[in-house]
């Protein structure tokens, strides 16, 4: 069975070599770079076994992109503490949504209204709306990219309808087809990125209920999430344009 390798980073600039990948299940690190070929250099290596190849990488590649501890201890917080992050962020809160459904949405009256009528009479006076409106009024950015299947699931169409309300609160919401997300090799995980310094990874059970949130501050991981953000944001389409294309059959 093939490994599940995650790209951590590269020290090359634009060529992609040398680079560091990490096995997301075992935690093992894979480094690739130009091979060491000089016979005099190879002769100085100890314990180089048959079939092994030595590669040459800059020191900063290992400093910047390899894990700093053998096992990173997950910091798990409850939903109340997670909600507090939306009150304390300084300048930006960015979200990637990759799921096909959210069980919490399907338990709401608005979801039932959408399934029955195809539209929703959204309230703009609930606590979330008041909080986001107060933050964006201060010039803070709240942005998100939602991954959409082709054809979209009911839950994804519901959120596309919801984008009309949330954009009125000051959010900037964009959409990206899942095929494009796969082509960009975006991670299939939901997270918020606050001020480009703290990632909050949302953890769900098998029935799509949000259980808790893992807070991540390890610099290399935060940079990785920032790279995902930049790629997704660059290729995503504003929700109004995406909805128009969808209704037009494009």
PDB file of C-alpha atoms in Angstrom:
ATOM      1  CA  UNK A   1       0.000   0.000   0.000  1.00  0.00           C
ATOM      2  CA  UNK A   2       1.323   3.418  -0.933  1.00  0.00           C
ATOM      3  CA  UNK A   3       2.262   5.812   1.810  1.00  0.00           C
ATOM      4  CA  UNK A   4       0.206   8.933   2.457  1.00  0.00           C
ATOM      5  CA  UNK A   5       2.910  11.559   1.982  1.00  0.00           C
ATOM      6  CA  UNK A   6       2.412  15.210   2.798  1.00  0.00           C
ATOM      7  CA  UNK A   7       4.619  17.886   1.291  1.00  0.00           C
ATOM      8  CA  UNK A   8       6.220  19.935   4.078  1.00  0.00           C
ATOM      9  CA  UNK A   9       8.369  22.351   2.122  1.00  0.00           C
ATOM     10  CA  UNK A  10      11.341  23.013  -0.080  1.00  0.00           C
ATOM     11  CA  UNK A  11      14.509  25.032   0.210  1.00  0.00           C
ATOM     12  CA  UNK A  12      14.975  25.385  -3.510  1.00  0.00           C
ATOM     13  CA  UNK A  13      12.868  28.383  -4.386  1.00  0.00           C
ATOM     14  CA  UNK A  14      10.959  27.279  -7.440  1.00  0.00           C
ATOM     15  CA  UNK A  15      12.391  23.938  -8.564  1.00  0.00           C
ATOM     16  CA  UNK A  16      11.012  21.757  -5.768  1.00  0.00           C
ATOM     17  CA  UNK A  17      14.315  19.987  -5.093  1.00  0.00           C
ATOM     18  CA  UNK A  18      15.527  19.397  -2.463  1.00  0.00           C
ATOM     19  CA  UNK A  19      12.324  18.917  -0.487  1.00  0.00           C
ATOM     20  CA  UNK A  20      10.911  17.316   2.641  1.00  0.00           C
ATOM     21  CA  UNK A  21       7.804  15.128   2.821  1.00  0.00           C
ATOM     22  CA  UNK A  22       6.266  13.497   5.887  1.00  0.00           C
ATOM     23  CA  UNK A  23       4.342  10.240   6.184  1.00  0.00           C
ATOM     24  CA  UNK A  24       1.110  11.406   7.800  1.00  0.00           C
ATOM     25  CA  UNK A  25       0.491   8.032   9.441  1.00  0.00           C
ATOM     26  CA  UNK A  26       3.931   6.890  10.625  1.00  0.00           C
ATOM     27  CA  UNK A  27       5.531  10.313  11.067  1.00  0.00           C
ATOM     28  CA  UNK A  28       8.564   9.206   9.052  1.00  0.00           C
ATOM     29  CA  UNK A  29      10.337  11.901   7.048  1.00  0.00           C
ATOM     30  CA  UNK A  30      11.299  11.576   3.373  1.00  0.00           C
ATOM     31  CA  UNK A  31      14.022  13.884   2.069  1.00  0.00           C
ATOM     32  CA  UNK A  32      14.951  14.105  -1.604  1.00  0.00           C
ATOM     33  CA  UNK A  33      17.654  16.088  -3.295  1.00  0.00           C
ATOM     34  CA  UNK A  34      20.606  15.796  -5.653  1.00  0.00           C
ATOM     35  CA  UNK A  35      22.530  12.543  -5.083  1.00  0.00           C
ATOM     36  CA  UNK A  36      26.032  12.477  -3.652  1.00  0.00           C
ATOM     37  CA  UNK A  37      28.049  11.038  -6.556  1.00  0.00           C
ATOM     38  CA  UNK A  38      31.729  11.772  -5.922  1.00  0.00           C
ATOM     39  CA  UNK A  39      33.397   8.471  -5.011  1.00  0.00           C
ATOM     40  CA  UNK A  40      35.710  10.224  -2.565  1.00  0.00           C
ATOM     41  CA  UNK A  41      32.755  11.749  -0.735  1.00  0.00           C
ATOM     42  CA  UNK A  42      30.842   8.469  -0.692  1.00  0.00           C
ATOM     43  CA  UNK A  43      33.871   6.645   0.707  1.00  0.00           C
ATOM     44  CA  UNK A  44      33.708   8.851   3.802  1.00  0.00           C
ATOM     45  CA  UNK A  45      30.157   7.859   4.649  1.00  0.00           C
ATOM     46  CA  UNK A  46      29.621   5.366   7.452  1.00  0.00           C
ATOM     47  CA  UNK A  47      26.898   2.704   7.412  1.00  0.00           C
ATOM     48  CA  UNK A  48      25.787   3.340   3.823  1.00  0.00           C
ATOM     49  CA  UNK A  49      24.186   0.020   2.922  1.00  0.00           C
ATOM     50  CA  UNK A  50      23.662  -1.528  -0.485  1.00  0.00           C
ATOM     51  CA  UNK A  51      20.687   0.066  -2.217  1.00  0.00           C
ATOM     52  CA  UNK A  52      20.888   3.249  -0.146  1.00  0.00           C
ATOM     53  CA  UNK A  53      21.504   6.610  -1.786  1.00  0.00           C
ATOM     54  CA  UNK A  54      22.960   9.677  -0.096  1.00  0.00           C
ATOM     55  CA  UNK A  55      21.481  13.052  -1.040  1.00  0.00           C
ATOM     56  CA  UNK A  56      22.801  16.536  -0.423  1.00  0.00           C
ATOM     57  CA  UNK A  57      20.472  19.133   1.097  1.00  0.00           C
ATOM     58  CA  UNK A  58      21.089  22.562   2.615  1.00  0.00           C
ATOM     59  CA  UNK A  59      21.081  22.668   6.404  1.00  0.00           C
ATOM     60  CA  UNK A  60      18.229  25.205   6.454  1.00  0.00           C
ATOM     61  CA  UNK A  61      15.953  22.703   4.689  1.00  0.00           C
ATOM     62  CA  UNK A  62      16.144  20.391   7.701  1.00  0.00           C
ATOM     63  CA  UNK A  63      15.879  23.266  10.170  1.00  0.00           C
ATOM     64  CA  UNK A  64      12.830  24.758   8.482  1.00  0.00           C
ATOM     65  CA  UNK A  65      10.809  21.760   7.324  1.00  0.00           C
ATOM     66  CA  UNK A  66      11.494  18.637   9.367  1.00  0.00           C
ATOM     67  CA  UNK A  67       9.521  17.995  12.595  1.00  0.00           C
ATOM     68  CA  UNK A  68      11.191  19.488  15.654  1.00  0.00           C
ATOM     69  CA  UNK A  69       9.955  16.869  18.112  1.00  0.00           C
ATOM     70  CA  UNK A  70       9.452  13.141  17.824  1.00  0.00           C
ATOM     71  CA  UNK A  71       5.759  13.424  18.663  1.00  0.00           C
ATOM     72  CA  UNK A  72       3.870  16.697  18.675  1.00  0.00           C
ATOM     73  CA  UNK A  73       1.396  16.808  21.536  1.00  0.00           C
ATOM     74  CA  UNK A  74      -2.010  17.803  20.235  1.00  0.00           C
ATOM     75  CA  UNK A  75      -3.656  20.674  22.080  1.00  0.00           C
ATOM     76  CA  UNK A  76      -7.370  19.926  21.969  1.00  0.00           C
ATOM     77  CA  UNK A  77      -9.892  22.561  22.992  1.00  0.00           C
ATOM     78  CA  UNK A  78     -13.647  22.543  23.331  1.00  0.00           C
ATOM     79  CA  UNK A  79     -16.035  24.502  21.165  1.00  0.00           C
ATOM     80  CA  UNK A  80     -16.421  27.329  23.693  1.00  0.00           C
ATOM     81  CA  UNK A  81     -12.692  28.067  23.705  1.00  0.00           C
ATOM     82  CA  UNK A  82     -12.645  27.769  19.928  1.00  0.00           C
ATOM     83  CA  UNK A  83     -15.409  30.347  19.657  1.00  0.00           C
ATOM     84  CA  UNK A  84     -13.288  32.715  21.712  1.00  0.00           C
ATOM     85  CA  UNK A  85     -10.698  32.834  18.923  1.00  0.00           C
ATOM     86  CA  UNK A  86     -13.171  34.828  16.830  1.00  0.00           C
ATOM     87  CA  UNK A  87     -13.220  37.484  19.545  1.00  0.00           C
ATOM     88  CA  UNK A  88      -9.471  37.770  19.986  1.00  0.00           C
ATOM     89  CA  UNK A  89      -7.913  37.540  16.501  1.00  0.00           C
ATOM     90  CA  UNK A  90      -6.110  40.699  15.427  1.00  0.00           C
ATOM     91  CA  UNK A  91      -6.417  41.006  11.650  1.00  0.00           C
ATOM     92  CA  UNK A  92      -7.481  37.859   9.749  1.00  0.00           C
ATOM     93  CA  UNK A  93      -9.498  34.688  10.152  1.00  0.00           C
ATOM     94  CA  UNK A  94      -9.386  32.339   7.142  1.00  0.00           C
ATOM     95  CA  UNK A  95     -11.280  29.070   6.665  1.00  0.00           C
ATOM     96  CA  UNK A  96     -10.996  26.077   4.349  1.00  0.00           C
ATOM     97  CA  UNK A  97     -14.113  23.880   4.184  1.00  0.00           C
ATOM     98  CA  UNK A  98     -13.673  20.531   2.495  1.00  0.00           C
ATOM     99  CA  UNK A  99     -16.534  18.439   3.855  1.00  0.00           C
ATOM    100  CA  UNK A 100     -19.546  17.236   1.903  1.00  0.00           C
ATOM    101  CA  UNK A 101     -21.965  17.688   4.794  1.00  0.00           C
ATOM    102  CA  UNK A 102     -22.193  19.013   8.340  1.00  0.00           C
ATOM    103  CA  UNK A 103     -24.533  17.198  10.694  1.00  0.00           C
ATOM    104  CA  UNK A 104     -25.128  20.406  12.653  1.00  0.00           C
ATOM    105  CA  UNK A 105     -26.527  22.115   9.543  1.00  0.00           C
ATOM    106  CA  UNK A 106     -28.974  19.309   8.868  1.00  0.00           C
ATOM    107  CA  UNK A 107     -30.507  19.683  12.342  1.00  0.00           C
ATOM    108  CA  UNK A 108     -31.576  23.301  11.731  1.00  0.00           C
ATOM    109  CA  UNK A 109     -34.873  24.811  10.614  1.00  0.00           C
ATOM    110  CA  UNK A 110     -33.043  26.714   7.882  1.00  0.00           C
ATOM    111  CA  UNK A 111     -31.761  23.467   6.375  1.00  0.00           C
ATOM    112  CA  UNK A 112     -35.261  21.994   6.334  1.00  0.00           C
ATOM    113  CA  UNK A 113     -36.519  25.212   4.748  1.00  0.00           C
ATOM    114  CA  UNK A 114     -33.832  24.978   2.067  1.00  0.00           C
ATOM    115  CA  UNK A 115     -34.632  21.327   1.275  1.00  0.00           C
ATOM    116  CA  UNK A 116     -38.357  22.098   1.009  1.00  0.00           C
ATOM    117  CA  UNK A 117     -38.225  25.402  -0.888  1.00  0.00           C
ATOM    118  CA  UNK A 118     -34.713  25.841  -2.298  1.00  0.00           C
ATOM    119  CA  UNK A 119     -34.205  29.109  -0.434  1.00  0.00           C
ATOM    120  CA  UNK A 120     -33.841  30.357   3.150  1.00  0.00           C
ATOM    121  CA  UNK A 121     -35.098  33.375   5.054  1.00  0.00           C
ATOM    122  CA  UNK A 122     -31.834  33.999   6.898  1.00  0.00           C
ATOM    123  CA  UNK A 123     -31.706  35.852  10.208  1.00  0.00           C
ATOM    124  CA  UNK A 124     -28.864  38.332  10.648  1.00  0.00           C
ATOM    125  CA  UNK A 125     -29.392  38.878  14.368  1.00  0.00           C
ATOM    126  CA  UNK A 126     -27.959  35.711  15.939  1.00  0.00           C
ATOM    127  CA  UNK A 127     -24.794  35.826  18.082  1.00  0.00           C
ATOM    128  CA  UNK A 128     -22.480  34.668  15.265  1.00  0.00           C
ATOM    129  CA  UNK A 129     -23.738  37.397  12.963  1.00  0.00           C
ATOM    130  CA  UNK A 130     -23.298  40.055  15.617  1.00  0.00           C
ATOM    131  CA  UNK A 131     -19.765  38.852  16.381  1.00  0.00           C
ATOM    132  CA  UNK A 132     -18.564  38.717  12.763  1.00  0.00           C
ATOM    133  CA  UNK A 133     -20.225  42.021  11.899  1.00  0.00           C
ATOM    134  CA  UNK A 134     -18.465  43.692  14.822  1.00  0.00           C
ATOM    135  CA  UNK A 135     -15.084  42.275  13.771  1.00  0.00           C
ATOM    136  CA  UNK A 136     -15.307  43.163  10.089  1.00  0.00           C
ATOM    137  CA  UNK A 137     -16.535  46.639  11.032  1.00  0.00           C
ATOM    138  CA  UNK A 138     -13.095  47.127  12.621  1.00  0.00           C
ATOM    139  CA  UNK A 139     -11.401  46.310   9.315  1.00  0.00           C
ATOM    140  CA  UNK A 140     -10.559  42.718  10.233  1.00  0.00           C
ATOM    141  CA  UNK A 141     -10.786  40.138   7.422  1.00  0.00           C
ATOM    142  CA  UNK A 142     -12.953  37.032   7.656  1.00  0.00           C
ATOM    143  CA  UNK A 143     -12.515  34.864   4.568  1.00  0.00           C
ATOM    144  CA  UNK A 144     -13.251  31.296   3.539  1.00  0.00           C
ATOM    145  CA  UNK A 145     -12.947  28.906   0.625  1.00  0.00           C
ATOM    146  CA  UNK A 146     -15.524  26.148   0.286  1.00  0.00           C
ATOM    147  CA  UNK A 147     -14.714  23.034  -1.744  1.00  0.00           C
ATOM    148  CA  UNK A 148     -17.652  21.870  -3.865  1.00  0.00           C
ATOM    149  CA  UNK A 149     -18.249  18.496  -5.498  1.00  0.00           C
ATOM    150  CA  UNK A 150     -19.600  18.108  -9.014  1.00  0.00           C
ATOM    151  CA  UNK A 151     -22.523  17.747  -8.739  1.00  0.00           C
ATOM    152  CA  UNK A 152     -22.749  19.606  -5.408  1.00  0.00           C
ATOM    153  CA  UNK A 153     -24.200  17.884  -2.377  1.00  0.00           C
ATOM    154  CA  UNK A 154     -27.328  19.296  -0.731  1.00  0.00           C
ATOM    155  CA  UNK A 155     -25.188  20.517   2.151  1.00  0.00           C
ATOM    156  CA  UNK A 156     -22.858  22.368  -0.218  1.00  0.00           C
ATOM    157  CA  UNK A 157     -25.785  24.030  -2.004  1.00  0.00           C
ATOM    158  CA  UNK A 158     -27.185  25.035   1.369  1.00  0.00           C
ATOM    159  CA  UNK A 159     -23.909  26.740   2.265  1.00  0.00           C
ATOM    160  CA  UNK A 160     -23.770  28.436  -1.122  1.00  0.00           C
ATOM    161  CA  UNK A 161     -27.156  29.929  -0.302  1.00  0.00           C
ATOM    162  CA  UNK A 162     -25.872  30.852   3.168  1.00  0.00           C
ATOM    163  CA  UNK A 163     -23.002  32.782   1.592  1.00  0.00           C
ATOM    164  CA  UNK A 164     -25.419  35.583   0.694  1.00  0.00           C
ATOM    165  CA  UNK A 165     -26.076  36.229   4.371  1.00  0.00           C
ATOM    166  CA  UNK A 166     -22.496  35.846   5.571  1.00  0.00           C
ATOM    167  CA  UNK A 167     -21.110  38.122   2.867  1.00  0.00           C
ATOM    168  CA  UNK A 168     -23.503  40.759   4.158  1.00  0.00           C
ATOM    169  CA  UNK A 169     -21.708  40.499   7.500  1.00  0.00           C
ATOM    170  CA  UNK A 170     -18.427  41.386   5.805  1.00  0.00           C
ATOM    171  CA  UNK A 171     -17.113  37.904   5.048  1.00  0.00           C
ATOM    172  CA  UNK A 172     -15.366  37.235   1.728  1.00  0.00           C
ATOM    173  CA  UNK A 173     -16.481  33.777   0.584  1.00  0.00           C
ATOM    174  CA  UNK A 174     -15.158  31.884  -2.427  1.00  0.00           C
ATOM    175  CA  UNK A 175     -15.662  28.424  -3.908  1.00  0.00           C
ATOM    176  CA  UNK A 176     -13.432  25.874  -5.588  1.00  0.00           C
ATOM    177  CA  UNK A 177     -14.357  22.659  -7.393  1.00  0.00           C
ATOM    178  CA  UNK A 178     -13.035  19.565  -5.656  1.00  0.00           C
ATOM    179  CA  UNK A 179     -11.326  18.447  -8.866  1.00  0.00           C
ATOM    180  CA  UNK A 180      -9.334  21.685  -8.816  1.00  0.00           C
ATOM    181  CA  UNK A 181      -8.534  21.247  -5.133  1.00  0.00           C
ATOM    182  CA  UNK A 182      -7.252  17.736  -5.872  1.00  0.00           C
ATOM    183  CA  UNK A 183      -5.155  19.053  -8.743  1.00  0.00           C
ATOM    184  CA  UNK A 184      -3.642  21.621  -6.376  1.00  0.00           C
ATOM    185  CA  UNK A 185      -3.026  18.823  -3.834  1.00  0.00           C
ATOM    186  CA  UNK A 186      -4.858  20.686  -1.095  1.00  0.00           C
ATOM    187  CA  UNK A 187      -5.198  18.790   2.156  1.00  0.00           C
ATOM    188  CA  UNK A 188      -8.624  17.234   2.724  1.00  0.00           C
ATOM    189  CA  UNK A 189      -9.146  18.837   6.121  1.00  0.00           C
ATOM    190  CA  UNK A 190     -11.187  21.657   7.602  1.00  0.00           C
ATOM    191  CA  UNK A 191      -9.339  24.383   9.441  1.00  0.00           C
ATOM    192  CA  UNK A 192      -9.287  28.047  10.427  1.00  0.00           C
ATOM    193  CA  UNK A 193      -6.089  30.081  10.244  1.00  0.00           C
ATOM    194  CA  UNK A 194      -5.951  33.056  12.601  1.00  0.00           C
ATOM    195  CA  UNK A 195      -3.517  35.923  11.958  1.00  0.00           C
ATOM    196  CA  UNK A 196      -1.203  33.530  10.039  1.00  0.00           C
ATOM    197  CA  UNK A 197       0.133  32.312  13.387  1.00  0.00           C
ATOM    198  CA  UNK A 198      -2.440  29.854  14.757  1.00  0.00           C
ATOM    199  CA  UNK A 199      -4.212  27.023  12.931  1.00  0.00           C
ATOM    200  CA  UNK A 200      -7.372  25.495  14.342  1.00  0.00           C
ATOM    201  CA  UNK A 201      -8.043  22.066  12.827  1.00  0.00           C
ATOM    202  CA  UNK A 202     -11.674  20.978  13.142  1.00  0.00           C
ATOM    203  CA  UNK A 203     -12.139  17.340  14.136  1.00  0.00           C
ATOM    204  CA  UNK A 204     -15.317  15.450  13.195  1.00  0.00           C
ATOM    205  CA  UNK A 205     -16.688  12.018  14.041  1.00  0.00           C
ATOM    206  CA  UNK A 206     -17.796   9.450  11.465  1.00  0.00           C
ATOM    207  CA  UNK A 207     -21.304  10.969  11.433  1.00  0.00           C
ATOM    208  CA  UNK A 208     -20.016  14.446  10.536  1.00  0.00           C
ATOM    209  CA  UNK A 209     -20.540  15.977  13.976  1.00  0.00           C
ATOM    210  CA  UNK A 210     -17.912  18.487  15.077  1.00  0.00           C
ATOM    211  CA  UNK A 211     -16.233  17.035  18.172  1.00  0.00           C
ATOM    212  CA  UNK A 212     -13.476  19.445  19.109  1.00  0.00           C
ATOM    213  CA  UNK A 213     -10.659  21.536  17.709  1.00  0.00           C
ATOM    214  CA  UNK A 214      -6.897  21.002  17.620  1.00  0.00           C
ATOM    215  CA  UNK A 215      -4.861  24.184  18.001  1.00  0.00           C
ATOM    216  CA  UNK A 216      -1.534  24.219  16.145  1.00  0.00           C
ATOM    217  CA  UNK A 217       1.203  26.817  16.631  1.00  0.00           C
ATOM    218  CA  UNK A 218       4.257  24.873  15.400  1.00  0.00           C
ATOM    219  CA  UNK A 219       5.813  27.296  12.869  1.00  0.00           C
ATOM    220  CA  UNK A 220       6.368  24.741  10.075  1.00  0.00           C
ATOM    221  CA  UNK A 221       2.768  23.551  10.365  1.00  0.00           C
ATOM    222  CA  UNK A 222       1.393  27.092  10.370  1.00  0.00           C
ATOM    223  CA  UNK A 223       3.442  27.854   7.260  1.00  0.00           C
ATOM    224  CA  UNK A 224       2.052  24.706   5.605  1.00  0.00           C
ATOM    225  CA  UNK A 225      -1.500  25.832   6.334  1.00  0.00           C
ATOM    226  CA  UNK A 226      -0.612  29.285   5.001  1.00  0.00           C
ATOM    227  CA  UNK A 227       0.616  27.725   1.742  1.00  0.00           C
ATOM    228  CA  UNK A 228      -2.704  25.870   1.447  1.00  0.00           C
ATOM    229  CA  UNK A 229      -4.548  29.126   2.065  1.00  0.00           C
ATOM    230  CA  UNK A 230      -2.603  30.995  -0.612  1.00  0.00           C
ATOM    231  CA  UNK A 231      -3.163  28.287  -3.231  1.00  0.00           C
ATOM    232  CA  UNK A 232      -6.866  27.884  -2.471  1.00  0.00           C
ATOM    233  CA  UNK A 233      -7.519  31.626  -2.338  1.00  0.00           C
ATOM    234  CA  UNK A 234      -5.699  32.244  -5.618  1.00  0.00           C
ATOM    235  CA  UNK A 235      -7.738  29.686  -7.560  1.00  0.00           C
ATOM    236  CA  UNK A 236     -11.127  30.015  -5.845  1.00  0.00           C
ATOM    237  CA  UNK A 237     -14.001  31.971  -7.390  1.00  0.00           C
ATOM    238  CA  UNK A 238     -16.163  34.540  -5.545  1.00  0.00           C
ATOM    239  CA  UNK A 239     -19.350  32.804  -4.482  1.00  0.00           C
ATOM    240  CA  UNK A 240     -21.602  35.068  -6.601  1.00  0.00           C
ATOM    241  CA  UNK A 241     -19.701  34.154  -9.761  1.00  0.00           C
ATOM    242  CA  UNK A 242     -19.562  30.483  -8.762  1.00  0.00           C
ATOM    243  CA  UNK A 243     -23.335  30.384  -8.148  1.00  0.00           C
ATOM    244  CA  UNK A 244     -24.011  32.077 -11.484  1.00  0.00           C
ATOM    245  CA  UNK A 245     -21.845  29.529 -13.295  1.00  0.00           C
ATOM    246  CA  UNK A 246     -23.562  26.690 -11.468  1.00  0.00           C
ATOM    247  CA  UNK A 247     -27.057  27.904 -12.355  1.00  0.00           C
ATOM    248  CA  UNK A 248     -25.902  28.409 -15.939  1.00  0.00           C
ATOM    249  CA  UNK A 249     -24.720  24.821 -16.176  1.00  0.00           C
ATOM    250  CA  UNK A 250     -21.021  25.643 -16.471  1.00  0.00           C
TER     251      UNK A 250
END
